[in-house]
XYZ file of C-alpha atoms in Angstrom:
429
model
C -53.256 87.788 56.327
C -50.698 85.301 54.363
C -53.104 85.165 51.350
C -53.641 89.103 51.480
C -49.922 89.090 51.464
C -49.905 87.016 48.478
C -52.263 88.965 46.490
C -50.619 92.325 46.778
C -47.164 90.937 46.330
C -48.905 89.510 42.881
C -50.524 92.530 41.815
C -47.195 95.010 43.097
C -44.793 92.954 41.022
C -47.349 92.835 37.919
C -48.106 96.357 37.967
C -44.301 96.745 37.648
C -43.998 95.749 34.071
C -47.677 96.209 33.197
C -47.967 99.930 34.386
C -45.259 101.581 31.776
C -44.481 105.670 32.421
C -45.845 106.541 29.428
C -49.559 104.726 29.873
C -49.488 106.422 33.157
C -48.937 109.535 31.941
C -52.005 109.134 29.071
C -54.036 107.469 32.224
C -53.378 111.156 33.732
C -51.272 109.920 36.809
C -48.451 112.836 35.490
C -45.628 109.968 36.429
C -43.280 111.777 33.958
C -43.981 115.378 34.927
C -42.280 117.092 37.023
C -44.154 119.692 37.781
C -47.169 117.654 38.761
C -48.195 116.840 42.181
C -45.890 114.787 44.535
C -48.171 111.913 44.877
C -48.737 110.998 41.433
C -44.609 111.785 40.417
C -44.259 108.492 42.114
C -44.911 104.925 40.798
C -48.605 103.314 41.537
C -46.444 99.762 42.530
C -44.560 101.923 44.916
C -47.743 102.290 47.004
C -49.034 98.819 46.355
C -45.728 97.709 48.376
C -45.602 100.118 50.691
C -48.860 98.067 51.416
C -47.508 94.943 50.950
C -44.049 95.517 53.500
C -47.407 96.581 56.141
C -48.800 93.055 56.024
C -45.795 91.142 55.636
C -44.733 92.839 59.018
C -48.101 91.284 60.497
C -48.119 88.236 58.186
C -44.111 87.124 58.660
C -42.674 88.879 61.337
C -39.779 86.358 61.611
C -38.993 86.633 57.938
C -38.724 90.373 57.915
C -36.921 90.728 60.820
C -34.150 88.100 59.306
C -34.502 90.423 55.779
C -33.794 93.774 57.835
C -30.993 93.068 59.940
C -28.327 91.424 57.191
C -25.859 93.613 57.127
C -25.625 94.320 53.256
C -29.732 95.178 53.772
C -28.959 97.346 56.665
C -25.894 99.073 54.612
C -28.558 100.085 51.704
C -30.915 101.089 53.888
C -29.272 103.782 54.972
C -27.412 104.420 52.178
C -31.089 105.140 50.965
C -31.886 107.334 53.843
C -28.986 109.558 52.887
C -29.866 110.243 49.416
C -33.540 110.778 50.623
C -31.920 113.310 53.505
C -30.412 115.117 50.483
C -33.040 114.627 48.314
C -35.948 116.559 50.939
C -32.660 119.377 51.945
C -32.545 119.941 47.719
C -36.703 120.369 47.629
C -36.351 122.952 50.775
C -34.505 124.947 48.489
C -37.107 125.260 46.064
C -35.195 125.122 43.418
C -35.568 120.952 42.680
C -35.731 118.507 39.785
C -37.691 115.232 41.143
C -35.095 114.654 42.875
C -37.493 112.887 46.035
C -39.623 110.988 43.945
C -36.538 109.598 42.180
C -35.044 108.244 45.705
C -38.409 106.720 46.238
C -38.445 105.226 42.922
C -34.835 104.274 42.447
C -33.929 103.169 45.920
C -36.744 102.862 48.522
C -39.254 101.199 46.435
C -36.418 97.980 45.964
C -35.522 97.818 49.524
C -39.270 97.063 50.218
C -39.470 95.310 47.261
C -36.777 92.671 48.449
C -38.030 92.628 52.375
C -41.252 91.157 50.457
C -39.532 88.855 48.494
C -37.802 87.674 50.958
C -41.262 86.681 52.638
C -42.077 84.614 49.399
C -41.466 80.960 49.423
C -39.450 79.616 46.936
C -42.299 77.717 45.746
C -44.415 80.497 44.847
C -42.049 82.300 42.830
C -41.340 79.580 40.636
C -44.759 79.515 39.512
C -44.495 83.320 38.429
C -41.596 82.280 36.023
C -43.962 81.787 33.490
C -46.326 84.697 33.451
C -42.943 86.895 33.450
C -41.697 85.391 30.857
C -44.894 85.707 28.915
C -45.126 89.569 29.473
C -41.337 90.036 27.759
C -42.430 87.849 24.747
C -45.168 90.355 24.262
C -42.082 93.003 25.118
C -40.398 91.206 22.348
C -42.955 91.000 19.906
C -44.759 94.208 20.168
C -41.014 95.514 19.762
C -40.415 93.870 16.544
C -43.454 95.050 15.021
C -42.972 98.197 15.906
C -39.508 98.527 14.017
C -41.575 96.689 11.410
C -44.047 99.376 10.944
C -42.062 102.077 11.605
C -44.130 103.775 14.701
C -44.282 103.389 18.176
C -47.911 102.356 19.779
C -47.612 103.848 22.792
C -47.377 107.464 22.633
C -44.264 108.826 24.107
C -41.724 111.853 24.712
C -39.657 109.554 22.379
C -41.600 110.468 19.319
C -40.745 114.119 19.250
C -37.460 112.633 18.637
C -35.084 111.418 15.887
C -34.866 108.314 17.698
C -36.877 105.422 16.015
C -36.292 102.699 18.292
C -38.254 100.054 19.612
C -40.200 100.964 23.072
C -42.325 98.010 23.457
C -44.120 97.766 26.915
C -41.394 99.099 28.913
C -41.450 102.036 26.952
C -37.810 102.987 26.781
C -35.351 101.352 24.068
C -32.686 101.146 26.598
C -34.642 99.790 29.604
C -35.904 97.260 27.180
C -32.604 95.727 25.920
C -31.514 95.808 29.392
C -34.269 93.675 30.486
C -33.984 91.593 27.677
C -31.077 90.959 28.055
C -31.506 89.781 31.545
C -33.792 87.758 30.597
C -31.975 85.888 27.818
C -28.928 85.291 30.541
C -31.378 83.876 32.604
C -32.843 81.500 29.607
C -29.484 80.558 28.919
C -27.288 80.357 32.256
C -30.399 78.653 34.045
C -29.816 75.029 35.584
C -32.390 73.190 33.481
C -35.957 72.317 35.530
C -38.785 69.752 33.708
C -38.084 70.790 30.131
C -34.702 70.112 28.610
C -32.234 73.369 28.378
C -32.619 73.319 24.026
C -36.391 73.930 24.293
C -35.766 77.488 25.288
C -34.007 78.113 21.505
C -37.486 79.720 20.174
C -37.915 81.701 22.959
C -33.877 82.551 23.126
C -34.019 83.844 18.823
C -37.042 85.935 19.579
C -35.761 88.235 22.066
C -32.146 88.205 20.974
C -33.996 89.579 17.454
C -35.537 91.785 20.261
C -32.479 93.374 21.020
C -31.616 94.699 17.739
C -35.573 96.604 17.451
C -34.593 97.934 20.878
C -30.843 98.907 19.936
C -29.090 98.967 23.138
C -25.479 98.936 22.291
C -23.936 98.132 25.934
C -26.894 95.217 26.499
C -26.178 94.060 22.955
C -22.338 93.709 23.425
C -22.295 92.724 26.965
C -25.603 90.032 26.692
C -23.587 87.374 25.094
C -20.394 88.028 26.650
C -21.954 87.256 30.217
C -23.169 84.271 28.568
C -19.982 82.833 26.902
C -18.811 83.456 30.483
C -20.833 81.460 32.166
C -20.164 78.402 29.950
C -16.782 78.047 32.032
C -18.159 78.660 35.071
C -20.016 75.791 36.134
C -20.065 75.248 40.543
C -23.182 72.860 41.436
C -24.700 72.320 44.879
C -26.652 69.746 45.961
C -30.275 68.559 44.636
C -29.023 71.049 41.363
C -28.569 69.661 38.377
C -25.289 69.647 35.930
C -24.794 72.230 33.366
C -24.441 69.888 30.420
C -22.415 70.390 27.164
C -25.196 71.203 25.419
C -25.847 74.081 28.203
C -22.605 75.060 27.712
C -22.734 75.702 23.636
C -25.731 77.694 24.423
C -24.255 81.180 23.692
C -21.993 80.112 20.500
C -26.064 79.510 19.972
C -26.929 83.050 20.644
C -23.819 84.277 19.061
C -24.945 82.315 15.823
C -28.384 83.840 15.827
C -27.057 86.980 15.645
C -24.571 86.586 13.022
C -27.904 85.572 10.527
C -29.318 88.006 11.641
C -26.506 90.932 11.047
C -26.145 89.549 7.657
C -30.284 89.623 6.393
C -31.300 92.131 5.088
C -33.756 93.194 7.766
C -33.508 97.371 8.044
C -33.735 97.839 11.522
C -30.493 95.379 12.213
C -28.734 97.678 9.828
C -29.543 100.849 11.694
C -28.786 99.198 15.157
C -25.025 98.205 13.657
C -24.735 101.320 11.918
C -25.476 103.165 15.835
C -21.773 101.515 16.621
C -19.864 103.151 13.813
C -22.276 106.268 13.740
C -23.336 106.559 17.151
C -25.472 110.162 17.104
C -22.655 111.881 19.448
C -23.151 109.040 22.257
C -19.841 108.743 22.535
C -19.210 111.931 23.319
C -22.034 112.429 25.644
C -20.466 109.898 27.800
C -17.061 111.743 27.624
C -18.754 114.888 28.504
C -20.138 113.230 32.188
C -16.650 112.686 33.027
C -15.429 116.062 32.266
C -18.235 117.216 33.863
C -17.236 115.408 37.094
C -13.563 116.995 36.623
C -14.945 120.392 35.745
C -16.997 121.611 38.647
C -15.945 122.685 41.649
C -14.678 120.819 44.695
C -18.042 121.773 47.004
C -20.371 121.323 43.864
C -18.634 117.404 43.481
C -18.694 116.808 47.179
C -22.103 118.300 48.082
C -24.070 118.310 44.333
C -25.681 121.177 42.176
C -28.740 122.557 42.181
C -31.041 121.876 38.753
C -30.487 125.324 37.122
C -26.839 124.833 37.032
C -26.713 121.275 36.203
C -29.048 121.811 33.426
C -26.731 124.665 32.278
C -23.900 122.483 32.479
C -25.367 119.850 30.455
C -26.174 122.504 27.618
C -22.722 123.689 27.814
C -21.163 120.088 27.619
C -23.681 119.071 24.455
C -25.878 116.691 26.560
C -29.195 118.225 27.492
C -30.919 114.839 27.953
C -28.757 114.035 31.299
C -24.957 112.679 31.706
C -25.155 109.435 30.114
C -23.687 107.557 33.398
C -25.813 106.933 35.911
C -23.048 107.173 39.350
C -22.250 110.447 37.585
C -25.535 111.728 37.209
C -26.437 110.642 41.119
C -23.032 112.526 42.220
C -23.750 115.816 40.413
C -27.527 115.772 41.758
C -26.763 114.664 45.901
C -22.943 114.953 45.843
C -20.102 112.274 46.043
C -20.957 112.627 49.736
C -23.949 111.118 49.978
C -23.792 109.149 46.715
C -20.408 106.888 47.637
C -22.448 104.475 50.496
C -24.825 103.864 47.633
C -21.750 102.717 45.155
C -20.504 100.020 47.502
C -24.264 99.509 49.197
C -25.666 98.428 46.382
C -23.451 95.850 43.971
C -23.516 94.545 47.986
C -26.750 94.311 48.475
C -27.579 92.278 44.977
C -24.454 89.821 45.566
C -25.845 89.117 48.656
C -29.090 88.498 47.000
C -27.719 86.374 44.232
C -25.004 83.884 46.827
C -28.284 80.878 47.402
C -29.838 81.437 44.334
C -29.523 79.585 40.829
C -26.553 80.312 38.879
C -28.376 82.651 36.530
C -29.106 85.234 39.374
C -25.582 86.008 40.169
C -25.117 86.656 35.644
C -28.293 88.556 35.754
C -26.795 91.076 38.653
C -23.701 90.856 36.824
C -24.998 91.938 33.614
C -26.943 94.855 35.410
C -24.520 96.013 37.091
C -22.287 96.470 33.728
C -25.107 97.800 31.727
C -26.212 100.423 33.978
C -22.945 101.580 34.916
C -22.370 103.077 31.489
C -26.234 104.534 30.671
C -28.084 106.816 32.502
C -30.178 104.434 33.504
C -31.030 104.655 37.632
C -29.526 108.344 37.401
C -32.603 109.475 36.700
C -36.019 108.318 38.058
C -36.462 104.635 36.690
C -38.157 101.472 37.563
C -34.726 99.322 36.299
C -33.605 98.421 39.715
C -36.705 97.241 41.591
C -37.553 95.736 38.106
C -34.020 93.562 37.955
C -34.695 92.746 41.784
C -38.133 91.304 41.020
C -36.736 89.257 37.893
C -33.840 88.091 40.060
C -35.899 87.127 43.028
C -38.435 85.182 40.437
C -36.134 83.867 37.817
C -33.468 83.252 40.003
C -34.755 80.577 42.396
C -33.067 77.676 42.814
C -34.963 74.819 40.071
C -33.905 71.129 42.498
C -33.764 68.034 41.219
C -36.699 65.738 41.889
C -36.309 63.173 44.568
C -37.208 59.493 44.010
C -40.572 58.185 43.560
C -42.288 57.855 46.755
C -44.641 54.975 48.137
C -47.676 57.125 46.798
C -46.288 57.686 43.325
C -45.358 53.721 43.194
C -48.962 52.943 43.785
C -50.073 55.202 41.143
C -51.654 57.720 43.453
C -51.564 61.486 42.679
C -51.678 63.879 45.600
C -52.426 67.018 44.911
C -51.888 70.023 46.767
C -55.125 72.342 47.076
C -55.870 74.588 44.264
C -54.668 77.553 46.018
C -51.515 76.747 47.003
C -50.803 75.930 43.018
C -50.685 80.421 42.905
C -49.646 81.181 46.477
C -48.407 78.010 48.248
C -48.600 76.743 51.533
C -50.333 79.914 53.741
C -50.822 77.669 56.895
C -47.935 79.311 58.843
């Protein structure tokens, strides 16, 4: 049952990153549309962990049980089940916009997502470090190339568009500089494991060269400030290591990279800099979500609006593709109401998350929580949040010091653990 456990967990957190909306959507699953059946409007990992929470139940009853009943879990929960009440009295109307599948999605599918985790020894997830961090150098350098050539290579609603940014494999410019950017925190802000802190450079100048092809002007501003941050900010506990100096001139590192690479002449840094002087009305789509919120009426705020008129009102306020923040998208759709547990449930929830992890966990939530607060991002349906949680819960495990040699290393004898436990640890229990 443990190593069944295992195997889902693997293939629900790879499918994750692997299984973008837009291959769905050529696969024929109809992810993106919302007129397509239920079922296949909701993510294929949402079902694999679904799944997965099942045999975890069975597997780690104990572990669960301790998951479910923290308070800042319990808090989100229902915060969840509130937006999903909302969510199934909206479809009863008839008159609906995804909003169930984008409860699921946004909300639901990270609470199980974290009650798994949570059944995950430490162990384990260190060892998935590595094939994560593989998957965003492909991110990285399938995003270059396609600011190189000038064309996306996975077909997507973003090509009927003006926009000529970078997709990569997550398929969306801005949910790609996001995670980027968490991931270059974590490179950076990281308490250093086997390898020395300096060996991450290569890895550190391709993505932050990333960033630029993807163009994400809050992730791109607010990236290296979260890093210069944490060079000040330096608590240890024991069996971690120190942050060195060298740890701590990390970002002026980053910083540097990014000055060469503002002043080559490389075209699609140009039109990622020229975005912040000449920012396509962005600006004022961001304005227009908080007049929007000031602009409807008392019961619409309180309760939401249906899609017809918050479609209207986004044609009459100039921004048809959504309100460009995401707490103010979520409180037009279910209503202040319902959507104020989820504003304190969960920042909660991921600071709880983050407390008796590494360092970089509680700069990766912070730089998520920033980021998302002024995009659309999770006000729509989107992958982001389970996506942070599982790079969190991964990245974010504590890297200990090793202890001293013992009696068997002193003789020169290696023990090694059984192949199986080197991909899904110790399943004796």
């Amino acid at each position: 049952m443990a190593r069944l456990f295992n195997i889902l967990f693997l293939v629900a957190t790879a499918s994750l990153f692997l299984l973008g909306a837009h291959l769905l959507d050529i696969a024929g699953w109809r992810y993106s549309d919302d007129s397509g059946p239920l079922l296949t409007r909701i993510h294929p990992a949402t079902y694999i962990i679904i799944l997965t929470t099942i045999v975890a139940t069975f597997a780690f009853p104990r572990r669960v049980m301790q998951a479910v009943s923290s308070l800042p879990f319990i808090l989100f929960a229902v915060a969840t089940l509130i937006l999903f009440a909302r969510a199934v009295i909206i479809m009863l109307t008839g008159i609906t916009g995804g909003e169930v599948t984008a409860v699921v999605t946004n909300f639901m599918t990270p609470a199980l997502y974290y009650v798994c985790a949570r059944c995950v020894s430490s162990e384990v997830l260190l060892r998935w470090e590595w094939p994560l961090r593989a998957f965003f150098v492909a991110n990285s350098l399938m995003a270059l190339a396609e600011r190189l050539v000038g064309h996306r290579f996975i077909p997507s609603f973003l090509d009927k568009t003006t926009d000529n940014r970078a997709a990569g494999l997550v398929a969306h410019p801005l949910n790609g500089s996001l995670l980027t950017g968490l991931l270059l925190v974590y490179l950076v802000t990281a308490r250093r494991g086997e390898s020395k802190i300096a060996n991450r450079l290569p890895e550190i100048a391709l993505h932050a060269a990333a960033m630029f092809a993807f163009g994400g002007r809050a992730a791109l501003v607010f990236t290296p400030t979260i890093m210069i941050l944490s060079a000040f900010i330096s608590g240890r506990k024991a069996g971690e290591a120190d942050v060195t100096w060298s740890q701590r001139l990390m970002p002026l590192s980053i910083v540097l990279i990014g000055i060469c690479l503002i002043f080559l002449p490389i075209e699609f840094v140009d039109s990622t800099l020229d975005r912040f002087s000449n920012d396509g009305n962005s600006a004022q789509t961001r304005n227009a979500a908080i007049d929007i919120l000031f602009y409807v009426p008392p019961h619409d705020l309180l309760f939401g609006m249906n899609y017809y008129d918050r479609m209207a009102m986004a044609k009459f306020f100039h921004t048809p593709a959504g309100l460009e923040l995401a707490w103010a998208a979520l409180t037009i759709t279910y209503g202040l109401l319902c959507v104020l547990p989820m504003m304190i449930a969960l920042p909660w929830l991921f600071y709880s998350m983050t407390r008796q992890m590494d360092r970089s966990a509680f700069y990766m939530m912070l730089l998520f929580l920033v980021v998302t607060a002024g995009s659309l991002a999770f006000g729509v349906k989107s992958l982001v949040v389970v996506q942070c949680v599982a790079m969190i819960q991964i990245l974010g495990q504590r890297k200990l010091l090793r202890r001293k040699a013992n009696v068997f290393d002193e003789l020169g004898i290696s023990v090694r653990p059984p192949r199986s436990e080197k991909l899904f640890g110790n399943l004796s229990e």
